[in-house]
Amino acid sequence: MTVESTAARTPRRSAGSKAGATGTKAAGTTGTKRTTRTTAKKGTGAQSSADPELVQLLTPEGKRVKNAEYDGYVAGLTPEDLRGLYRDMVLTRRFDGEATALQRQGELGLWASLLGQEAAQIGSGRALRDDDYVFPTYREHGVAWCRGVDPTNLLGMFRGVNNGGWDPNGNNFHLYTIVIGSQTLHATGYAMGVAKDGADSAVIAYFGDGASSQGDVAESFTFSAVYNAPVVFFCQNNQWAISEPTEKQTRVPLYQRAQGFGFPGVRVDGNDVLACLAVTKWALERARSGEGPTLVEAYTYRMGAHTTSDDPTRYRHDDERAAWEAKDPILRLRRHLEASNHADEGFFAELEAESEALGKRVREAVRAMPDPDHFAIFENVYADGHALVDEERAQFAAYQASFATESDSGFAAGEGA
């Protein structure tokens, strides 16, 4: 499907100077250990000696941290806005959990959970304007929620009954991309087109720490920098590229890679929805004003498996997950809401009821979907057909026919123990 850019008539200001150093600087290391700092520099928020240098506005305990560089981007948030962010994260987690359960029940072929990454996705998603354009991977369920994509539309592809399920131009939210890293090139090209159209909108591309090792990502960094494209690269560093930890992919913090391409990079606490909102707003404003690309590294953690076909217990320890559970993004904002008297028990009870209703709606919608066409994978491989594909189709048909029916197996209705 062709994606069309919607060009505003406001001309884009050309960059008067090249992008300089990174937004927040860390000395880094040349070893394989993650960078740590004992003191926070201006613009990086509060942190402990065990944490990487990053922008943080809300501590795991729910305490608001002042930050002169980014406070202005969230200064206008009302208690209602904060409750809205909390609602977004809770409902996204509920939908995600229901999808995982549906896959375990055989209703979906696969599911990639976002558990633990709600703040990174909701914070960045709510920073976008309607005319901005999003290029996701296959895990941006929270961003899809922010763009108005019905959760049930995400599940058709994972059930195998459609090739996407929504019109990208209807929500300025592109279809999920399975090929690792390729969407960053799509986003860069689209952003270059936006600039040529004279629009003042921005583009954002989501990818993970594993994708940062792909050549496509490096190429997109090069093109976006050289052509001053209005694009934000939002990397959700959830610590694990399936079973490979981040320190086996890079010898410096990921956000520092932007410096070598000539544009800013900043690391943000990916479990802090306020910090993700503020930093993404800043980066999007840079893009819209003609200052070029920005790399945002949201330092977070994948609480579940890479996908439902993965077993994370084979490569990481339970104590690591336990340490990150203490930094849970939803609990963090709830503590802040309660301490600030911005939400009462009535609000949380109503949200719990809404959450359960969403889970039920998703469950019923998926079970009402048709079964996937098992032979669709053999269609459209070659325009005129192919002998090998025909052979494989026949083999698969024989395999399917080998399964006994319920009555043949002796366990028809009413039989068995």
Coordinates of N, CA and C in Angstrom, one line a residue, residues 102-254:
L102 N -4.4 -15.2 24.6 CA -5.1 -15.7 23.4 C -4.1 -16.5 22.5
Q103 N -2.8 -16.1 22.5 CA -1.8 -16.9 21.7 C -1.6 -18.2 22.4
R104 N -1.6 -18.2 23.7 CA -1.4 -19.5 24.5 C -2.6 -20.4 24.3
Q105 N -3.7 -19.8 24.0 CA -4.9 -20.7 23.8 C -5.1 -21.1 22.4
G106 N -4.1 -20.7 21.5 CA -4.2 -21.2 20.1 C -4.9 -20.2 19.2
E107 N -5.3 -19.1 19.7 CA -6.1 -18.1 18.9 C -5.2 -17.3 18.0
L108 N -3.9 -17.1 18.4 CA -3.0 -16.3 17.6 C -1.8 -17.2 17.3
G109 N -1.2 -16.9 16.2 CA 0.0 -17.7 15.8 C 1.2 -17.2 16.6
L110 N 1.3 -15.9 17.0 CA 2.5 -15.4 17.6 C 2.0 -14.1 18.3
W111 N 2.8 -13.6 19.3 CA 2.6 -12.3 19.9 C 3.9 -11.8 20.4
A112 N 4.1 -10.5 20.2 CA 5.3 -9.8 20.8 C 4.8 -8.9 21.8
S113 N 5.1 -9.2 23.1 CA 4.6 -8.4 24.2 C 5.4 -7.2 24.4
L114 N 4.7 -6.1 24.9 CA 5.4 -4.9 25.3 C 5.5 -4.7 26.8
L115 N 5.2 -5.8 27.5 CA 5.2 -5.7 29.0 C 6.5 -5.0 29.5
G116 N 6.3 -3.9 30.3 CA 7.5 -3.2 30.8 C 7.9 -2.0 30.0
Q117 N 7.4 -1.9 28.8 CA 7.8 -0.8 27.9 C 6.6 0.2 27.7
E118 N 5.6 0.2 28.6 CA 4.5 1.0 28.4 C 4.8 2.5 28.4
A119 N 5.7 2.9 29.3 CA 6.0 4.3 29.5 C 6.7 4.9 28.3
A120 N 7.6 4.1 27.7 CA 8.4 4.6 26.5 C 7.4 4.8 25.4
Q121 N 6.4 3.9 25.2 CA 5.5 4.0 24.1 C 4.4 5.0 24.3
I122 N 3.8 5.1 25.5 CA 2.8 6.0 25.7 C 3.3 7.4 25.8
G123 N 4.5 7.6 26.4 CA 5.1 8.9 26.6 C 5.5 9.5 25.2
S124 N 6.1 8.7 24.4 CA 6.5 9.2 23.0 C 5.3 9.3 22.1
G125 N 4.3 8.4 22.3 CA 3.1 8.4 21.4 C 2.3 9.6 21.7
R126 N 2.2 10.1 22.9 CA 1.4 11.2 23.3 C 2.1 12.5 23.0
A127 N 3.4 12.5 22.6 CA 4.1 13.7 22.2 C 3.9 14.0 20.8
L128 N 3.3 13.1 20.0 CA 3.1 13.4 18.6 C 1.9 14.2 18.3
R129 N 2.0 15.0 17.2 CA 0.9 15.7 16.7 C 0.1 14.8 15.7
D130 N -1.1 15.2 15.4 CA -1.9 14.3 14.5 C -1.2 14.2 13.1
D131 N -0.6 15.3 12.7 CA 0.0 15.3 11.3 C 1.4 14.7 11.3
D132 N 2.0 14.3 12.4 CA 3.2 13.5 12.4 C 3.0 12.1 11.9
Y133 N 4.1 11.5 11.5 CA 3.9 10.1 10.9 C 4.8 9.1 11.6
V134 N 4.2 7.9 11.9 CA 4.9 6.9 12.7 C 5.2 5.7 11.9
F135 N 6.5 5.2 12.0 CA 6.9 4.0 11.4 C 7.3 3.0 12.6
P136 N 6.4 2.1 12.9 CA 6.7 1.2 14.0 C 7.4 -0.1 13.6
T137 N 7.8 -0.9 14.6 CA 8.2 -2.2 14.4 C 7.0 -3.1 14.5
Y138 N 7.1 -4.2 15.3 CA 5.9 -5.1 15.5 C 5.5 -5.2 17.0
R139 N 6.1 -4.2 17.8 CA 5.8 -4.3 19.3 C 5.2 -3.0 19.7
E140 N 4.9 -2.0 18.8 CA 4.5 -0.7 19.3 C 2.9 -0.6 19.5
H141 N 2.4 -1.5 20.3 CA 1.0 -1.6 20.6 C 0.5 -0.3 21.4
G142 N 1.4 0.2 22.2 CA 1.0 1.4 22.9 C 1.0 2.6 22.0
V143 N 1.9 2.7 21.1 CA 1.9 3.8 20.2 C 0.7 3.7 19.3
A144 N 0.3 2.5 18.8 CA -0.9 2.3 18.0 C -2.1 2.8 18.8
W145 N -2.1 2.5 20.1 CA -3.2 3.0 20.9 C -3.3 4.5 20.9
C146 N -2.2 5.1 21.0 CA -2.2 6.6 21.0 C -2.6 7.2 19.6
R147 N -2.4 6.4 18.6 CA -2.7 6.9 17.2 C -4.1 6.5 16.8
G148 N -4.9 5.9 17.8 CA -6.3 5.6 17.5 C -6.5 4.3 16.7
V149 N -5.5 3.5 16.6 CA -5.7 2.2 16.0 C -6.4 1.2 17.0
D150 N -7.5 0.6 16.6 CA -8.3 -0.3 17.4 C -7.4 -1.5 17.8
P151 N -7.3 -1.8 19.0 CA -6.4 -3.0 19.4 C -6.8 -4.3 18.6
T152 N -8.1 -4.5 18.3 CA -8.4 -5.7 17.6 C -7.8 -5.7 16.2
N153 N -7.6 -4.6 15.6 CA -7.0 -4.5 14.3 C -5.6 -5.0 14.3
L154 N -4.9 -4.9 15.4 CA -3.5 -5.4 15.5 C -3.4 -6.9 15.5
L155 N -4.5 -7.6 15.9 CA -4.4 -9.0 16.1 C -4.7 -9.8 14.9
G156 N -5.3 -9.2 13.8 CA -5.6 -10.0 12.6 C -4.4 -10.5 12.0
M157 N -3.3 -9.7 12.0 CA -2.1 -10.1 11.3 C -1.5 -11.3 12.1
F158 N -1.5 -11.2 13.5 CA -0.9 -12.2 14.3 C -1.8 -13.5 14.3
R159 N -3.0 -13.4 13.8 CA -3.9 -14.5 13.6 C -3.7 -15.1 12.2
G160 N -3.2 -14.3 11.3 CA -3.0 -14.7 10.0 C -4.2 -14.5 9.0
V161 N -5.1 -13.6 9.4 CA -6.3 -13.4 8.6 C -6.2 -12.1 7.8
N162 N -5.2 -11.3 8.0 CA -5.0 -10.1 7.1 C -3.5 -9.7 7.1
N163 N -3.2 -8.7 6.3 CA -1.8 -8.3 6.1 C -1.5 -7.0 6.9
G164 N -2.3 -6.6 7.8 CA -2.1 -5.4 8.6 C -3.3 -5.0 9.4
G165 N -4.4 -4.8 8.7 CA -5.6 -4.5 9.4 C -6.1 -3.1 9.5
W166 N -5.3 -2.1 9.1 CA -5.7 -0.8 9.2 C -5.1 0.0 8.0
D167 N -5.7 1.2 7.7 CA -5.2 2.1 6.7 C -4.1 3.0 7.3
P168 N -2.9 2.9 6.9 CA -1.8 3.7 7.4 C -2.1 5.2 7.3
N169 N -2.8 5.6 6.2 CA -3.0 7.0 6.1 C -4.2 7.5 6.9
G170 N -5.0 6.6 7.5 CA -6.1 7.0 8.3 C -5.6 7.5 9.7
N171 N -4.5 7.0 10.2 CA -4.0 7.4 11.5 C -2.6 7.9 11.5
N172 N -2.0 8.0 10.3 CA -0.6 8.4 10.2 C 0.3 7.4 11.0
F173 N -0.1 6.1 10.9 CA 0.6 5.1 11.6 C 0.8 3.9 10.6
H174 N 2.0 3.7 10.2 CA 2.3 2.7 9.2 C 2.1 1.3 9.7
L175 N 2.0 0.4 8.8 CA 1.8 -1.0 9.1 C 3.0 -1.5 9.9
Y176 N 2.8 -2.5 10.7 CA 3.9 -3.1 11.5 C 4.9 -3.7 10.5
T177 N 6.2 -3.5 10.9 CA 7.3 -4.0 10.1 C 8.0 -5.1 10.8
I178 N 8.1 -6.3 10.1 CA 8.7 -7.5 10.7 C 10.2 -7.5 10.4
V179 N 10.6 -7.1 9.3 CA 12.0 -7.1 8.9 C 12.8 -6.1 9.8
I180 N 13.7 -6.6 10.5 CA 14.4 -5.8 11.6 C 15.1 -4.6 11.0
G181 N 14.8 -3.4 11.4 CA 15.5 -2.2 11.1 C 15.1 -1.5 9.8
S182 N 14.3 -2.2 8.9 CA 14.0 -1.6 7.6 C 13.1 -0.4 7.7
Q183 N 12.3 -0.3 8.7 CA 11.4 0.9 8.9 C 12.1 2.2 9.1
T184 N 13.4 2.1 9.6 CA 14.1 3.4 9.7 C 14.5 4.0 8.4
L185 N 14.7 3.2 7.4 CA 15.0 3.7 6.1 C 13.7 4.2 5.5
H186 N 12.6 3.5 5.7 CA 11.3 4.0 5.2 C 11.0 5.4 5.8
A187 N 11.2 5.5 7.1 CA 10.9 6.8 7.8 C 11.8 7.9 7.3
T188 N 13.1 7.6 7.1 CA 14.0 8.6 6.6 C 13.6 9.1 5.2
G189 N 13.2 8.2 4.3 CA 12.8 8.6 3.0 C 11.5 9.4 3.0
Y190 N 10.6 9.0 3.9 CA 9.3 9.7 4.1 C 9.6 11.1 4.6
A191 N 10.5 11.2 5.6 CA 10.8 12.5 6.2 C 11.5 13.4 5.1
M192 N 12.3 12.9 4.3 CA 12.9 13.7 3.2 C 11.8 14.2 2.3
G193 N 10.8 13.4 2.1 CA 9.7 13.9 1.2 C 8.8 14.9 1.9
V194 N 8.6 14.8 3.2 CA 7.9 15.8 4.0 C 8.6 17.1 3.9
A195 N 9.9 17.1 4.0 CA 10.7 18.4 3.9 C 10.6 19.0 2.5
K196 N 10.6 18.2 1.5 CA 10.5 18.7 0.1 C 9.1 19.2 -0.1
D197 N 8.1 18.6 0.5 CA 6.7 19.1 0.4 C 6.5 20.5 1.1
G198 N 7.4 20.8 2.0 CA 7.3 22.1 2.7 C 6.4 22.0 4.0
A199 N 6.2 20.7 4.4 CA 5.4 20.5 5.6 C 6.2 20.8 6.9
D200 N 5.5 21.1 8.0 CA 6.2 21.3 9.2 C 6.0 20.2 10.2
S201 N 5.5 19.0 9.7 CA 5.3 17.9 10.5 C 6.6 17.1 10.6
A202 N 6.6 16.1 11.5 CA 7.8 15.3 11.8 C 7.5 13.8 11.6
V203 N 8.5 13.0 11.6 CA 8.4 11.6 11.4 C 9.1 10.9 12.6
I204 N 8.6 9.8 13.1 CA 9.3 9.1 14.1 C 9.4 7.6 13.7
A205 N 10.5 7.1 13.9 CA 10.8 5.6 13.6 C 11.1 4.9 14.9
Y206 N 10.4 3.8 15.2 CA 10.7 3.0 16.4 C 11.5 1.8 16.0
F207 N 12.5 1.5 16.9 CA 13.3 0.2 16.7 C 13.9 -0.2 18.0
G208 N 14.4 -1.4 18.1 CA 15.0 -1.9 19.3 C 16.5 -1.8 19.3
D209 N 17.0 -2.2 20.5 CA 18.5 -2.2 20.6 C 19.1 -3.2 19.6
G210 N 18.4 -4.3 19.4 CA 18.9 -5.3 18.4 C 19.0 -4.8 17.0
A211 N 18.0 -4.0 16.6 CA 18.0 -3.4 15.3 C 19.1 -2.4 15.1
S212 N 19.6 -1.8 16.2 CA 20.6 -0.8 16.1 C 21.9 -1.4 15.5
S213 N 22.0 -2.7 15.5 CA 23.2 -3.4 14.9 C 23.0 -3.6 13.4
Q214 N 21.8 -3.3 12.9 CA 21.6 -3.6 11.4 C 22.1 -2.5 10.6
G215 N 22.6 -2.8 9.4 CA 23.1 -1.8 8.5 C 22.0 -0.8 8.0
D216 N 20.8 -1.3 8.0 CA 19.7 -0.3 7.6 C 19.6 0.9 8.5
V217 N 19.9 0.6 9.8 CA 19.8 1.7 10.7 C 20.9 2.7 10.5
A218 N 22.1 2.2 10.3 CA 23.3 3.1 10.0 C 23.1 3.9 8.8
E219 N 22.5 3.2 7.7 CA 22.3 3.9 6.5 C 21.2 5.0 6.7
S220 N 20.2 4.8 7.5 CA 19.2 5.8 7.7 C 19.8 7.0 8.5
F221 N 20.7 6.7 9.4 CA 21.4 7.7 10.2 C 22.1 8.6 9.2
T222 N 22.8 8.0 8.3 CA 23.6 8.8 7.3 C 22.8 9.6 6.4
F223 N 21.7 9.1 5.8 CA 20.9 9.8 4.9 C 20.2 11.0 5.7
S224 N 19.6 10.7 6.9 CA 18.9 11.7 7.6 C 19.7 12.8 8.0
A225 N 21.0 12.6 8.4 CA 21.9 13.6 8.8 C 22.3 14.5 7.6
V226 N 22.7 13.8 6.5 CA 23.2 14.5 5.3 C 22.0 15.4 4.7
Y227 N 20.8 14.9 4.7 CA 19.7 15.6 4.1 C 18.9 16.3 5.1
N228 N 19.3 16.4 6.4 CA 18.7 17.1 7.4 C 17.2 16.8 7.5
A229 N 16.9 15.5 7.5 CA 15.5 15.0 7.5 C 14.8 15.2 8.8
P230 N 13.6 15.6 8.8 CA 12.8 15.8 10.1 C 12.3 14.5 10.7
V231 N 13.3 13.7 11.2 CA 12.9 12.4 11.7 C 13.5 12.2 13.1
V232 N 12.8 11.6 14.0 CA 13.2 11.2 15.3 C 13.4 9.7 15.3
F233 N 14.6 9.2 15.7 CA 14.8 7.8 15.8 C 14.6 7.4 17.3
F234 N 13.6 6.6 17.6 CA 13.2 6.3 18.9 C 13.6 4.8 19.2
C235 N 14.7 4.6 19.9 CA 15.2 3.3 20.2 C 14.8 2.8 21.5
Q236 N 14.0 1.8 21.6 CA 13.6 1.2 22.9 C 14.6 0.1 23.3
N237 N 15.6 0.5 24.1 CA 16.6 -0.4 24.5 C 16.1 -1.2 25.7
N238 N 15.5 -2.4 25.4 CA 14.9 -3.2 26.4 C 15.9 -4.2 26.9
Q239 N 17.2 -4.0 26.7 CA 18.3 -4.8 27.2 C 18.6 -6.1 26.5
W240 N 17.7 -6.6 25.7 CA 17.9 -7.9 25.1 C 17.4 -8.0 23.7
A241 N 18.3 -8.3 22.8 CA 17.9 -8.6 21.4 C 17.7 -10.1 21.3
I242 N 16.5 -10.5 21.6 CA 16.1 -11.9 21.8 C 17.0 -12.4 23.0
S243 N 18.1 -13.2 22.7 CA 18.9 -13.7 23.8 C 20.2 -12.9 23.9
E244 N 20.5 -11.9 23.1 CA 21.8 -11.2 23.2 C 21.6 -9.9 24.0
P245 N 22.4 -9.8 25.0 CA 22.4 -8.5 25.8 C 23.0 -7.4 25.1
T246 N 22.7 -6.2 25.5 CA 23.1 -5.0 24.8 C 24.6 -4.9 24.8
E247 N 25.3 -5.3 25.8 CA 26.8 -5.1 25.9 C 27.5 -6.0 24.9
K248 N 26.8 -7.0 24.3 CA 27.4 -7.8 23.2 C 27.2 -7.2 21.9
Q249 N 26.5 -6.1 21.8 CA 26.2 -5.4 20.5 C 27.0 -4.1 20.4
T250 N 27.3 -3.5 21.5 CA 27.9 -2.1 21.4 C 28.8 -1.9 22.6
R251 N 29.9 -1.1 22.4 CA 30.9 -0.8 23.4 C 30.7 0.6 24.0
V252 N 29.7 1.3 23.5 CA 29.3 2.6 24.0 C 27.8 2.6 24.2
P253 N 27.2 3.5 25.0 CA 25.8 3.6 25.1 C 25.2 3.9 23.7
L254 N 24.0 3.4 23.4 CA 23.5 3.5 22.0 C 23.3 4.9 21.6

